[in-house]
mmCIF file of C-alpha atoms and ligand atoms in Angstrom:
data_model
loop_
_atom_site.group_PDB
_atom_site.id
_atom_site.type_symbol
_atom_site.label_atom_id
_atom_site.label_comp_id
_atom_site.label_asym_id
_atom_site.label_seq_id
_atom_site.Cartn_x
_atom_site.Cartn_y
_atom_site.Cartn_z
ATOM 1 C CA GLU A 1 -0.012 0.111 -0.128
ATOM 2 C CA ASN A 2 2.806 2.380 0.576
ATOM 3 C CA VAL A 3 4.451 1.324 -2.653
ATOM 4 C CA PHE A 4 3.311 3.188 -5.786
ATOM 5 C CA TRP A 5 3.923 3.239 -9.108
ATOM 6 C CA VAL A 6 5.147 7.011 -11.277
ATOM 7 C CA GLY A 7 6.362 5.193 -13.776
ATOM 8 C CA VAL A 8 6.565 5.851 -17.490
ATOM 9 C CA VAL A 9 5.158 3.629 -20.679
ATOM 10 C CA ASP A 10 6.909 4.366 -24.272
ATOM 11 C CA TRP A 11 4.186 2.828 -26.787
ATOM 12 C CA ALA A 12 6.352 4.120 -29.718
ATOM 13 C CA LEU A 13 9.310 3.409 -28.898
ATOM 14 C CA ARG A 14 11.217 0.592 -31.871
ATOM 15 C CA PHE A 15 13.949 0.973 -31.823
ATOM 16 C CA PHE A 16 16.454 1.029 -28.293
ATOM 17 C CA HIS A 17 21.039 0.680 -28.982
ATOM 18 C CA GLY A 18 21.093 -1.605 -31.819
ATOM 19 C CA TYR A 19 17.991 -3.435 -29.589
ATOM 20 C CA THR A 20 14.202 -3.070 -31.535
ATOM 21 C CA THR A 21 11.766 -3.398 -29.594
ATOM 22 C CA PRO A 22 8.489 -3.972 -31.498
ATOM 23 C CA ASP A 23 6.256 -3.751 -27.927
ATOM 24 C CA GLY A 24 6.953 -0.655 -27.156
ATOM 25 C CA ALA A 25 8.960 0.185 -23.590
ATOM 26 C CA THR A 26 8.514 1.535 -20.781
ATOM 27 C CA TYR A 27 10.523 2.960 -17.364
ATOM 28 C CA ASN A 28 9.406 2.377 -14.514
ATOM 29 C CA SER A 29 9.645 4.460 -11.043
ATOM 30 C CA TYR A 30 8.893 3.627 -8.131
ATOM 31 C CA LEU A 31 8.193 5.496 -4.931
ATOM 32 C CA ILE A 32 7.606 4.395 -1.295
ATOM 33 C CA LYS A 33 6.100 6.272 1.284
ATOM 34 C CA LEU A 34 7.167 5.687 4.516
ATOM 35 C CA ASN A 35 6.171 6.750 7.990
ATOM 36 C CA ASP A 36 9.430 9.854 7.885
ATOM 37 C CA LYS A 37 10.502 9.272 4.400
ATOM 38 C CA THR A 38 10.057 9.394 1.285
ATOM 39 C CA VAL A 39 11.689 7.527 -1.387
ATOM 40 C CA LEU A 40 11.820 7.273 -4.982
ATOM 41 C CA VAL A 41 13.667 4.606 -6.632
ATOM 42 C CA ASP A 42 15.256 5.432 -10.077
ATOM 43 C CA THR A 43 13.614 8.151 -12.741
ATOM 44 C CA VAL A 44 12.676 7.168 -16.192
ATOM 45 C CA LYS A 45 13.995 8.942 -19.870
ATOM 46 C CA ALA A 46 14.336 12.880 -19.469
ATOM 47 C CA THR A 47 12.174 13.436 -22.087
ATOM 48 C CA PHE A 48 9.281 11.970 -19.917
ATOM 49 C CA TRP A 49 9.589 14.402 -17.518
ATOM 50 C CA ASP A 50 6.392 16.336 -17.333
ATOM 51 C CA GLU A 51 4.443 12.797 -17.193
ATOM 52 C CA PHE A 52 6.952 12.195 -14.515
ATOM 53 C CA LYS A 53 6.770 14.588 -12.248
ATOM 54 C CA GLU A 54 3.018 14.700 -12.647
ATOM 55 C CA ARG A 55 2.596 11.272 -11.545
ATOM 56 C CA ILE A 56 4.951 11.652 -8.226
ATOM 57 C CA GLU A 57 3.022 14.573 -7.165
ATOM 58 C CA ARG A 58 -0.003 12.559 -7.380
ATOM 59 C CA GLN A 59 2.027 11.166 -4.381
ATOM 60 C CA VAL A 60 3.980 13.639 -2.788
ATOM 61 C CA SER A 61 5.399 16.810 -3.957
ATOM 62 C CA VAL A 62 9.244 16.235 -5.678
ATOM 63 C CA THR A 63 10.873 18.858 -3.607
ATOM 64 C CA LYS A 64 9.687 16.506 -0.810
ATOM 65 C CA ILE A 65 11.550 13.186 -1.759
ATOM 66 C CA ASP A 66 13.951 12.539 1.330
ATOM 67 C CA TYR A 67 16.050 10.099 -1.039
ATOM 68 C CA LEU A 68 16.598 9.249 -4.622
ATOM 69 C CA VAL A 69 17.890 5.701 -5.550
ATOM 70 C CA VAL A 70 19.536 5.112 -8.155
ATOM 71 C CA LEU A 71 19.893 1.485 -9.485
ATOM 72 C CA HIS A 72 20.876 1.661 -12.190
ATOM 73 C CA ALA A 73 23.137 4.836 -14.070
ATOM 74 C CA GLU A 74 21.853 4.485 -18.007
ATOM 75 C CA PRO A 75 20.017 7.413 -19.276
ATOM 76 C CA ASP A 76 16.747 5.684 -19.788
ATOM 77 C CA HIS A 77 16.406 5.304 -15.941
ATOM 78 C CA SER A 78 18.391 7.956 -15.133
ATOM 79 C CA GLY A 79 17.369 10.923 -17.161
ATOM 80 C CA SER A 80 15.409 12.992 -14.778
ATOM 81 C CA VAL A 81 17.627 12.366 -12.228
ATOM 82 C CA PRO A 82 18.906 16.231 -12.833
ATOM 83 C CA PHE A 83 15.314 17.801 -13.125
ATOM 84 C CA ILE A 84 15.142 15.682 -9.492
ATOM 85 C CA VAL A 85 17.859 17.106 -8.063
ATOM 86 C CA GLN A 86 17.750 20.280 -9.107
ATOM 87 C CA ALA A 87 14.355 20.988 -8.104
ATOM 88 C CA ASN A 88 15.271 19.348 -4.338
ATOM 89 C CA PRO A 89 18.754 19.548 -4.263
ATOM 90 C CA ASN A 90 19.143 18.553 -0.518
ATOM 91 C CA VAL A 91 18.130 15.066 -1.891
ATOM 92 C CA LYS A 92 19.887 12.481 -0.820
ATOM 93 C CA VAL A 93 21.004 10.217 -3.739
ATOM 94 C CA VAL A 94 21.640 5.948 -3.262
ATOM 95 C CA CYS A 95 23.550 4.333 -5.929
ATOM 96 C CA SER A 96 26.849 2.533 -6.265
ATOM 97 C CA THR A 97 29.807 3.581 -5.862
ATOM 98 C CA PRO A 98 30.334 3.415 -9.413
ATOM 99 C CA CYS A 99 27.281 4.886 -10.084
ATOM 100 C CA ARG A 100 27.971 7.785 -8.234
ATOM 101 C CA ASN A 101 30.879 8.723 -11.022
ATOM 102 C CA ILE A 102 28.538 8.216 -13.766
ATOM 103 C CA LEU A 103 25.857 10.353 -12.428
ATOM 104 C CA LYS A 104 28.783 13.260 -12.087
ATOM 105 C CA ARG A 105 29.853 12.326 -15.496
ATOM 106 C CA TYR A 106 26.432 12.256 -17.035
ATOM 107 C CA TYR A 107 24.918 15.408 -15.574
ATOM 108 C CA ASN A 108 27.968 17.440 -13.193
ATOM 109 C CA LEU A 109 25.739 17.784 -10.915
ATOM 110 C CA GLU A 110 26.924 18.305 -6.675
ATOM 111 C CA PHE A 111 25.045 15.266 -5.458
ATOM 112 C CA ASN A 112 24.181 14.099 -1.587
ATOM 113 C CA PHE A 113 25.141 10.269 -1.711
ATOM 114 C CA CYS A 114 24.110 9.089 1.191
ATOM 115 C CA ASP A 115 24.237 5.779 2.557
ATOM 116 C CA CYS A 116 20.775 3.488 1.979
ATOM 117 C CA PRO A 117 18.427 3.790 4.351
ATOM 118 C CA ALA A 118 18.318 0.957 7.185
ATOM 119 C CA GLU A 119 15.329 -0.536 6.359
ATOM 120 C CA PHE A 120 16.456 -1.610 2.712
ATOM 121 C CA THR A 121 19.021 -3.761 1.192
ATOM 122 C CA PHE A 122 20.809 -2.386 -1.157
ATOM 123 C CA LYS A 123 22.992 -5.150 -3.879
ATOM 124 C CA HIS A 124 25.546 -4.069 -5.713
ATOM 125 C CA THR A 125 25.033 -6.140 -9.548
ATOM 126 C CA ALA A 126 28.500 -4.916 -10.904
ATOM 127 C CA LEU A 127 27.661 -6.281 -15.259
ATOM 128 C CA GLN A 128 24.687 -7.033 -14.799
ATOM 129 C CA HIS A 129 23.870 -4.576 -17.154
ATOM 130 C CA TRP A 130 26.149 -2.155 -16.547
ATOM 131 C CA PRO A 131 29.188 -2.017 -13.515
ATOM 132 C CA GLU A 132 26.836 0.471 -11.185
ATOM 133 C CA SER A 133 23.813 -1.814 -11.981
ATOM 134 C CA SER A 134 21.809 -2.323 -8.954
ATOM 135 C CA ILE A 135 19.414 -3.933 -7.124
ATOM 136 C CA MET A 136 17.397 -3.485 -3.387
ATOM 137 C CA ILE A 137 15.336 -5.436 -1.388
ATOM 138 C CA TYR A 138 12.707 -4.017 1.227
ATOM 139 C CA ASP A 139 10.286 -6.022 3.178
ATOM 140 C CA LYS A 140 9.664 -8.949 0.876
ATOM 141 C CA ILE A 141 9.725 -6.677 -2.750
ATOM 142 C CA LEU A 142 12.604 -6.858 -4.731
ATOM 143 C CA PHE A 143 13.802 -4.076 -7.111
ATOM 144 C CA SER A 144 15.312 -6.215 -9.439
ATOM 145 C CA SER A 145 16.318 -3.226 -12.382
ATOM 146 C CA ASP A 146 17.132 -4.760 -15.242
ATOM 147 C CA LEU A 147 17.089 -8.927 -14.759
ATOM 148 C CA PHE A 148 13.464 -10.092 -15.041
ATOM 149 C CA GLY A 149 12.692 -6.981 -17.040
ATOM 150 C CA GLN A 150 11.324 -7.010 -20.987
ATOM 151 C CA HIS A 151 10.679 -4.102 -22.865
ATOM 152 C CA ILE A 152 7.125 -4.240 -23.360
ATOM 153 C CA ALA A 153 4.743 -1.046 -23.329
ATOM 154 C CA SER A 154 1.561 -1.965 -21.699
ATOM 155 C CA THR A 155 -2.095 -0.007 -19.197
ATOM 156 C CA GLU A 156 -1.419 -3.523 -16.877
ATOM 157 C CA ARG A 157 1.187 -3.660 -14.279
ATOM 158 C CA PHE A 158 1.350 -7.016 -13.359
ATOM 159 C CA THR A 159 2.165 -9.524 -15.000
ATOM 160 C CA GLU A 160 -1.231 -11.333 -13.938
ATOM 161 C CA GLU A 161 -3.428 -8.834 -15.774
ATOM 162 C CA PHE A 162 -1.235 -9.483 -19.246
ATOM 163 C CA ASP A 163 -0.441 -12.680 -21.066
ATOM 164 C CA LEU A 164 2.191 -14.635 -19.093
ATOM 165 C CA GLY A 165 3.400 -16.559 -21.972
ATOM 166 C CA HIS A 166 3.955 -12.739 -24.483
ATOM 167 C CA THR A 167 5.630 -11.622 -20.932
ATOM 168 C CA LEU A 168 8.134 -14.802 -19.901
ATOM 169 C CA MET A 169 9.066 -14.812 -24.021
ATOM 170 C CA ARG A 170 10.167 -10.752 -24.029
ATOM 171 C CA ALA A 171 11.794 -11.896 -20.655
ATOM 172 C CA GLU A 172 14.133 -13.966 -22.364
ATOM 173 C CA ASP A 173 14.520 -11.168 -25.111
ATOM 174 C CA TYR A 174 16.183 -8.826 -23.507
ATOM 175 C CA PHE A 175 17.777 -11.621 -21.117
ATOM 176 C CA ALA A 176 19.102 -12.717 -24.654
ATOM 177 C CA ASN A 177 20.406 -8.982 -26.066
ATOM 178 C CA ILE A 178 21.189 -7.343 -22.629
ATOM 179 C CA LEU A 179 22.220 -9.758 -20.445
ATOM 180 C CA HIS A 180 23.952 -12.636 -22.202
ATOM 181 C CA PRO A 181 27.212 -11.709 -21.764
ATOM 182 C CA PHE A 182 27.089 -11.468 -18.135
ATOM 183 C CA LYS A 183 25.129 -14.908 -17.475
ATOM 184 C CA HIS A 184 27.472 -16.020 -15.103
ATOM 185 C CA LEU A 185 26.927 -12.857 -12.622
ATOM 186 C CA VAL A 186 23.261 -13.355 -13.259
ATOM 187 C CA SER A 187 23.772 -16.589 -11.682
ATOM 188 C CA LYS A 188 25.551 -15.830 -9.023
ATOM 189 C CA THR A 189 23.339 -12.843 -8.124
ATOM 190 C CA MET A 190 19.555 -15.598 -8.066
ATOM 191 C CA ALA A 191 21.465 -17.872 -6.424
ATOM 192 C CA ASP A 192 21.810 -15.527 -3.728
ATOM 193 C CA LEU A 193 17.959 -14.241 -4.220
ATOM 194 C CA GLU A 194 17.125 -18.168 -3.532
ATOM 195 C CA LYS A 195 17.741 -17.053 0.288
ATOM 196 C CA TYR A 196 14.706 -14.963 0.457
ATOM 197 C CA GLU A 197 11.036 -15.537 -0.050
ATOM 198 C CA PHE A 198 9.806 -12.317 -3.073
ATOM 199 C CA ASP A 199 5.855 -10.952 -2.749
ATOM 200 C CA TYR A 200 6.577 -7.995 -5.254
ATOM 201 C CA VAL A 201 9.802 -8.456 -7.966
ATOM 202 C CA LEU A 202 9.608 -4.921 -9.833
ATOM 203 C CA PRO A 203 11.940 -4.250 -12.312
ATOM 204 C CA ALA A 204 12.795 -1.089 -14.041
ATOM 205 C CA HIS A 205 11.730 -2.338 -17.885
ATOM 206 C CA GLY A 206 8.155 -3.774 -18.173
ATOM 207 C CA LEU A 207 5.662 -5.810 -16.268
ATOM 208 C CA SER A 208 5.825 -6.522 -12.719
ATOM 209 C CA TYR A 209 5.602 -10.208 -11.251
ATOM 210 C CA ARG A 210 4.038 -11.616 -7.438
ATOM 211 C CA THR A 211 5.314 -14.672 -6.698
ATOM 212 C CA LYS A 212 3.664 -17.345 -9.098
ATOM 213 C CA ASN A 213 5.211 -15.995 -11.930
ATOM 214 C CA PHE A 214 8.395 -14.469 -10.409
ATOM 215 C CA ASN A 215 8.990 -18.549 -9.546
ATOM 216 C CA GLU A 216 8.099 -19.071 -13.295
ATOM 217 C CA VAL A 217 10.586 -16.246 -15.040
ATOM 218 C CA PHE A 218 13.170 -17.248 -12.436
ATOM 219 C CA GLN A 219 12.883 -20.751 -13.942
ATOM 220 C CA ALA A 220 13.356 -19.389 -17.025
ATOM 221 C CA TYR A 221 16.153 -17.292 -16.397
ATOM 222 C CA LYS A 222 17.987 -20.569 -14.667
ATOM 223 C CA ASN A 223 17.904 -22.869 -17.617
ATOM 224 C CA LEU A 224 19.208 -20.031 -19.791
ATOM 225 C CA CYS A 225 22.474 -19.457 -17.608
ATOM 226 C CA LYS A 226 22.958 -23.310 -17.916
ATOM 227 C CA GLU A 227 25.222 -23.997 -21.045
ATOM 228 C CA GLN A 228 21.987 -24.806 -24.052
ATOM 229 C CA SER A 229 22.057 -28.267 -26.025
ATOM 230 C CA SER A 230 19.048 -28.368 -28.199
ATOM 231 C CA LYS A 231 18.297 -29.757 -31.701
ATOM 232 C CA THR A 232 17.135 -26.321 -33.039
ATOM 233 C CA VAL A 233 18.852 -25.076 -35.832
ATOM 234 C CA LEU A 234 19.376 -21.870 -37.052
ATOM 235 C CA ILE A 235 19.675 -20.908 -40.420
ATOM 236 C CA MET A 236 21.193 -17.708 -41.354
ATOM 237 C CA TYR A 237 21.440 -16.208 -44.630
ATOM 238 C CA GLU A 238 21.021 -13.524 -47.421
ATOM 239 C CA THR A 239 20.757 -14.279 -50.892
ATOM 240 C CA MET A 240 20.983 -11.492 -54.133
ATOM 241 C CA TYR A 241 19.288 -14.230 -57.106
ATOM 242 C CA GLY A 242 18.052 -16.796 -54.960
ATOM 243 C CA SER A 243 20.512 -20.138 -55.145
ATOM 244 C CA THR A 244 21.781 -19.337 -51.499
ATOM 245 C CA GLN A 245 18.362 -19.173 -50.212
ATOM 246 C CA LYS A 246 17.818 -22.413 -52.294
ATOM 247 C CA ALA A 247 21.059 -23.790 -50.581
ATOM 248 C CA ALA A 248 19.780 -23.407 -47.140
ATOM 249 C CA GLN A 249 16.551 -25.193 -47.901
ATOM 250 C CA LEU A 250 18.806 -28.885 -49.097
ATOM 251 C CA LEU A 251 20.631 -28.514 -46.012
ATOM 252 C CA ALA A 252 17.785 -28.394 -43.653
ATOM 253 C CA GLN A 253 16.734 -30.997 -44.834
ATOM 254 C CA GLY A 254 19.382 -32.812 -44.555
ATOM 255 C CA LEU A 255 19.064 -31.333 -40.566
ATOM 256 C CA ILE A 256 16.448 -33.003 -39.858
ATOM 257 C CA ALA A 257 17.148 -36.216 -42.065
ATOM 258 C CA ASN A 258 19.298 -36.516 -38.410
ATOM 259 C CA GLY A 259 16.847 -35.587 -36.010
ATOM 260 C CA MET A 260 16.741 -32.173 -36.185
ATOM 261 C CA LYS A 261 15.136 -29.527 -36.064
ATOM 262 C CA PRO A 262 16.047 -26.343 -38.623
ATOM 263 C CA VAL A 263 15.363 -22.858 -38.240
ATOM 264 C CA LEU A 264 15.740 -20.936 -41.324
ATOM 265 C CA MET A 265 15.635 -16.562 -41.256
ATOM 266 C CA ASN A 266 16.731 -13.829 -44.375
ATOM 267 C CA ALA A 267 19.145 -11.924 -42.344
ATOM 268 C CA GLN A 268 17.634 -8.999 -45.206
ATOM 269 C CA HIS A 269 14.698 -9.116 -43.037
ATOM 270 C CA THR A 270 15.390 -10.572 -39.795
ATOM 271 C CA THR A 271 16.482 -7.886 -36.887
ATOM 272 C CA HIS A 272 19.466 -8.353 -34.891
ATOM 273 C CA SER A 273 17.189 -8.576 -32.058
ATOM 274 C CA ASP A 274 15.325 -12.322 -33.702
ATOM 275 C CA PHE A 275 18.378 -13.646 -33.968
ATOM 276 C CA ALA A 276 19.654 -13.039 -30.827
ATOM 277 C CA LEU A 277 16.706 -13.541 -29.203
ATOM 278 C CA GLN A 278 16.279 -17.917 -31.298
ATOM 279 C CA LEU A 279 19.905 -18.186 -30.576
ATOM 280 C CA LEU A 280 19.567 -17.769 -26.974
ATOM 281 C CA LYS A 281 18.541 -21.958 -27.424
ATOM 282 C CA CYS A 282 20.360 -23.116 -29.096
ATOM 283 C CA ASP A 283 23.922 -24.559 -29.091
ATOM 284 C CA LYS A 284 24.060 -25.227 -32.888
ATOM 285 C CA PHE A 285 23.546 -22.761 -36.138
ATOM 286 C CA CYS A 286 24.372 -22.390 -39.788
ATOM 287 C CA VAL A 287 25.866 -18.950 -41.905
ATOM 288 C CA GLY A 288 25.175 -19.378 -45.908
ATOM 289 C CA SER A 289 26.049 -16.254 -47.656
ATOM 290 C CA PRO A 290 26.885 -14.882 -50.871
ATOM 291 C CA THR A 291 29.736 -13.487 -52.561
ATOM 292 C CA LEU A 292 29.486 -9.894 -53.137
ATOM 293 C CA ASN A 293 32.217 -7.146 -53.569
ATOM 294 C CA ASN A 294 34.469 -9.672 -51.546
ATOM 295 C CA GLN A 295 32.811 -9.572 -49.082
ATOM 296 C CA MET A 296 29.657 -11.396 -47.668
ATOM 297 C CA MET A 297 26.383 -10.328 -47.433
ATOM 298 C CA PRO A 298 26.530 -6.871 -45.415
ATOM 299 C CA LYS A 299 23.680 -7.607 -43.012
ATOM 300 C CA VAL A 300 25.377 -10.921 -42.357
ATOM 301 C CA GLU A 301 27.953 -9.795 -41.688
ATOM 302 C CA ALA A 302 26.688 -7.100 -39.549
ATOM 303 C CA ALA A 303 23.740 -9.185 -37.647
ATOM 304 C CA LEU A 304 26.668 -11.872 -37.192
ATOM 305 C CA MET A 305 28.964 -8.761 -34.820
ATOM 306 C CA TYR A 306 25.964 -8.195 -33.189
ATOM 307 C CA LEU A 307 25.703 -11.672 -31.849
ATOM 308 C CA GLY A 308 29.685 -12.914 -30.986
ATOM 309 C CA ALA A 309 29.337 -9.002 -28.877
ATOM 310 C CA LEU A 310 26.797 -10.341 -26.540
ATOM 311 C CA LYS A 311 28.462 -13.550 -26.625
ATOM 312 C CA LEU A 312 24.938 -15.970 -29.030
ATOM 313 C CA ILE A 313 27.493 -17.972 -30.938
ATOM 314 C CA ASN A 314 31.062 -18.425 -29.517
ATOM 315 C CA LYS A 315 32.218 -21.701 -28.961
ATOM 316 C CA LYS A 316 29.500 -23.063 -31.483
ATOM 317 C CA LYS A 317 29.116 -25.785 -33.619
ATOM 318 C CA CYS A 318 28.496 -23.769 -37.829
ATOM 319 C CA ILE A 319 28.281 -24.904 -40.750
ATOM 320 C CA VAL A 320 28.780 -22.483 -43.760
ATOM 321 C CA PHE A 321 27.657 -21.947 -47.354
ATOM 322 C CA GLY A 322 27.479 -19.465 -50.167
ATOM 323 C CA ALA A 323 27.630 -18.699 -53.271
ATOM 324 C CA ALA A 324 29.857 -17.053 -55.562
ATOM 325 C CA GLY A 325 30.608 -15.711 -59.688
ATOM 326 C CA TRP A 326 34.461 -15.946 -59.282
ATOM 327 C CA ALA A 327 36.052 -15.634 -55.681
ATOM 328 C CA PRO A 328 34.075 -17.538 -52.926
ATOM 329 C CA CYS A 329 33.638 -15.563 -49.761
ATOM 330 C CA LEU A 330 33.997 -18.093 -47.364
ATOM 331 C CA ASN A 331 37.346 -16.581 -46.165
ATOM 332 C CA SER A 332 35.893 -13.803 -44.693
ATOM 333 C CA LEU A 333 32.657 -15.682 -43.170
ATOM 334 C CA LYS A 334 35.412 -18.410 -41.330
ATOM 335 C CA ALA A 335 37.405 -15.912 -40.072
ATOM 336 C CA LEU A 336 34.923 -14.259 -39.055
ATOM 337 C CA LEU A 337 33.227 -17.152 -37.138
ATOM 338 C CA THR A 338 36.943 -17.911 -36.057
ATOM 339 C CA LYS A 339 37.051 -14.678 -34.020
ATOM 340 C CA TYR A 340 34.067 -16.221 -32.046
ATOM 341 C CA GLN A 341 35.668 -19.405 -31.750
ATOM 342 C CA CYS A 342 32.954 -21.261 -33.168
ATOM 343 C CA GLU A 343 33.503 -24.890 -35.018
ATOM 344 C CA ILE A 344 33.017 -24.797 -38.648
ATOM 345 C CA VAL A 345 32.927 -28.708 -38.967
ATOM 346 C CA GLY A 346 31.409 -27.954 -42.268
ATOM 347 C CA GLU A 347 31.146 -25.701 -45.698
ATOM 348 C CA LYS A 348 30.030 -25.446 -48.895
ATOM 349 C CA SER A 349 30.366 -23.125 -51.841
ATOM 350 C CA TRP A 350 29.159 -22.836 -55.448
ATOM 351 C CA LEU A 351 29.086 -21.075 -58.644
ATOM 352 C CA TYR A 352 26.504 -19.084 -59.149
ATOM 353 C CA ASN A 353 23.767 -21.653 -59.131
ATOM 354 C CA LEU A 354 23.430 -25.182 -57.511
ATOM 355 C CA ASN A 355 23.615 -28.227 -60.233
ATOM 356 C CA GLU A 356 22.671 -32.200 -59.065
ATOM 357 C CA GLU A 357 25.860 -32.741 -56.737
ATOM 358 C CA GLU A 358 26.417 -29.519 -55.101
ATOM 359 C CA MET A 359 22.618 -29.888 -54.487
ATOM 360 C CA LYS A 360 22.858 -32.713 -52.537
ATOM 361 C CA ALA A 361 26.605 -32.333 -50.873
ATOM 362 C CA MET A 362 24.378 -29.075 -48.580
ATOM 363 C CA THR A 363 22.145 -31.944 -48.096
ATOM 364 C CA ASP A 364 24.474 -34.231 -47.521
ATOM 365 C CA LEU A 365 26.088 -31.107 -44.682
ATOM 366 C CA GLY A 366 23.655 -31.785 -42.512
ATOM 367 C CA ALA A 367 24.868 -34.732 -40.855
ATOM 368 C CA LYS A 368 27.321 -33.285 -39.753
ATOM 369 C CA MET A 369 25.930 -31.604 -37.468
ATOM 370 C CA LEU A 370 25.329 -34.135 -34.971
HETATM 371 C C1 FMN B 401 26.796 -6.647 -56.601
HETATM 372 C C2 FMN B 401 27.727 -7.812 -56.994
HETATM 373 C C3 FMN B 401 28.569 -8.091 -56.982
HETATM 374 C C4 FMN B 401 28.976 -9.276 -56.666
HETATM 375 N N1 FMN B 401 29.795 -9.274 -56.440
HETATM 376 C C5 FMN B 401 30.727 -10.948 -56.851
HETATM 377 C C6 FMN B 401 32.106 -10.878 -56.119
HETATM 378 O O1 FMN B 401 32.923 -9.909 -55.675
HETATM 379 N N2 FMN B 401 32.975 -12.215 -56.318
HETATM 380 C C7 FMN B 401 31.836 -12.971 -56.481
HETATM 381 O O2 FMN B 401 33.149 -13.865 -56.852
HETATM 382 N N3 FMN B 401 30.586 -13.226 -57.485
HETATM 383 C C8 FMN B 401 30.868 -11.996 -57.360
HETATM 384 N N4 FMN B 401 29.251 -11.502 -57.380
HETATM 385 C C9 FMN B 401 28.179 -12.961 -57.877
HETATM 386 C C10 FMN B 401 27.730 -13.835 -57.004
HETATM 387 O O3 FMN B 401 28.042 -13.885 -55.209
HETATM 388 C C11 FMN B 401 26.333 -15.011 -57.920
HETATM 389 O O4 FMN B 401 25.675 -14.049 -58.176
HETATM 390 C C12 FMN B 401 25.494 -15.852 -55.978
HETATM 391 O O5 FMN B 401 25.555 -16.812 -57.019
HETATM 392 C C13 FMN B 401 24.425 -14.868 -56.282
HETATM 393 O O6 FMN B 401 24.643 -15.977 -55.128
HETATM 394 P P1 FMN B 401 22.576 -15.772 -54.728
HETATM 395 O O7 FMN B 401 21.867 -16.832 -55.737
HETATM 396 O O8 FMN B 401 22.373 -16.903 -53.656
HETATM 397 O O9 FMN B 401 22.674 -14.758 -54.452
HETATM 398 C C14 FMN B 401 28.291 -10.491 -57.253
HETATM 399 C C15 FMN B 401 27.035 -10.496 -57.449
HETATM 400 C C16 FMN B 401 26.014 -9.579 -57.523
HETATM 401 C C17 FMN B 401 24.882 -8.666 -58.317
#
């Protein structure tokens, strides 16, 4: 009864530092009214300040906030910190030590930094997802910052009122695109969180969880933190005149014949984020590209670089293939995959179009994934 959502819903957001957000997003902020103090947890993007201020002031004047907790300094959460501090210069700012430096760099203001009040348990969860990232526990409420978040704009605030399957899919999407490189650290935080019982889990993005649905997302995260093993094999490819696509389809038949479940995605029409979500649970993948000006197609290269940085292709088994006119690009493709320590188990290139023998070779490649 004393914790109020004062965040904003960004219905229009579709692209966020390389991450596509087809469902929009929210920037969640919470006002906690205690007998002797008022605490604001996180803020919102600066462009939403007017709406944010209006929502806070339905509860309390901004000038009456005693503590401002900053769990994450990324500007989608800290962007309105300067407005709060300028309106209320005495507000006590609670954040991790690295966060103090980042806030000073971003906003060049004097902050009244202080320790967390005794009613709260503040935990610095470094690199989940930035160096300063933190979470906080109050009573049986977890303010989980980026952990368990999802990019969904909605009128509903709790998963119980929304489509749970869709929420969990977006939570996995978020894990793939934001947290995956740090999953060993997430795993440690999860082990720590298992010591607690939570009635409410309030992430910084998207819908919040009551206990039952939190258990669902917690279990999903646990599974994602493990090494993946799956029959699903992503075949990502691009084509100009169709032969590399035909090869992708033949390879898919070969994978099916060997008990695997291929998913074909054309890089021309697939976002990096969708590749990331698909690769999250795959331990094998295939990449096909025709040669364009002595290189692989640029969208294939860009996708591989995005996925490699998120550690979603690294050390995984893969097959490479593609058409050329006079100089196949497989070497540049293989060099990029080697950088990410992929295990290349098969390859095939051909000139212009596949003949019978090459078509059979593409299907036979499927067995190499076993
Ligand atoms: C604009 C353009 C540039 C190309 N550059 C090269 C090249 O540098 N080296 C090469 O071997 N083939 C090159 N090709 C030929 C294609 O790789 C070849 O047509 C291939 O079969 C296309 O495969 P696809 O049917 O999957 O689109 C080029 C083709 C086009 C249209």
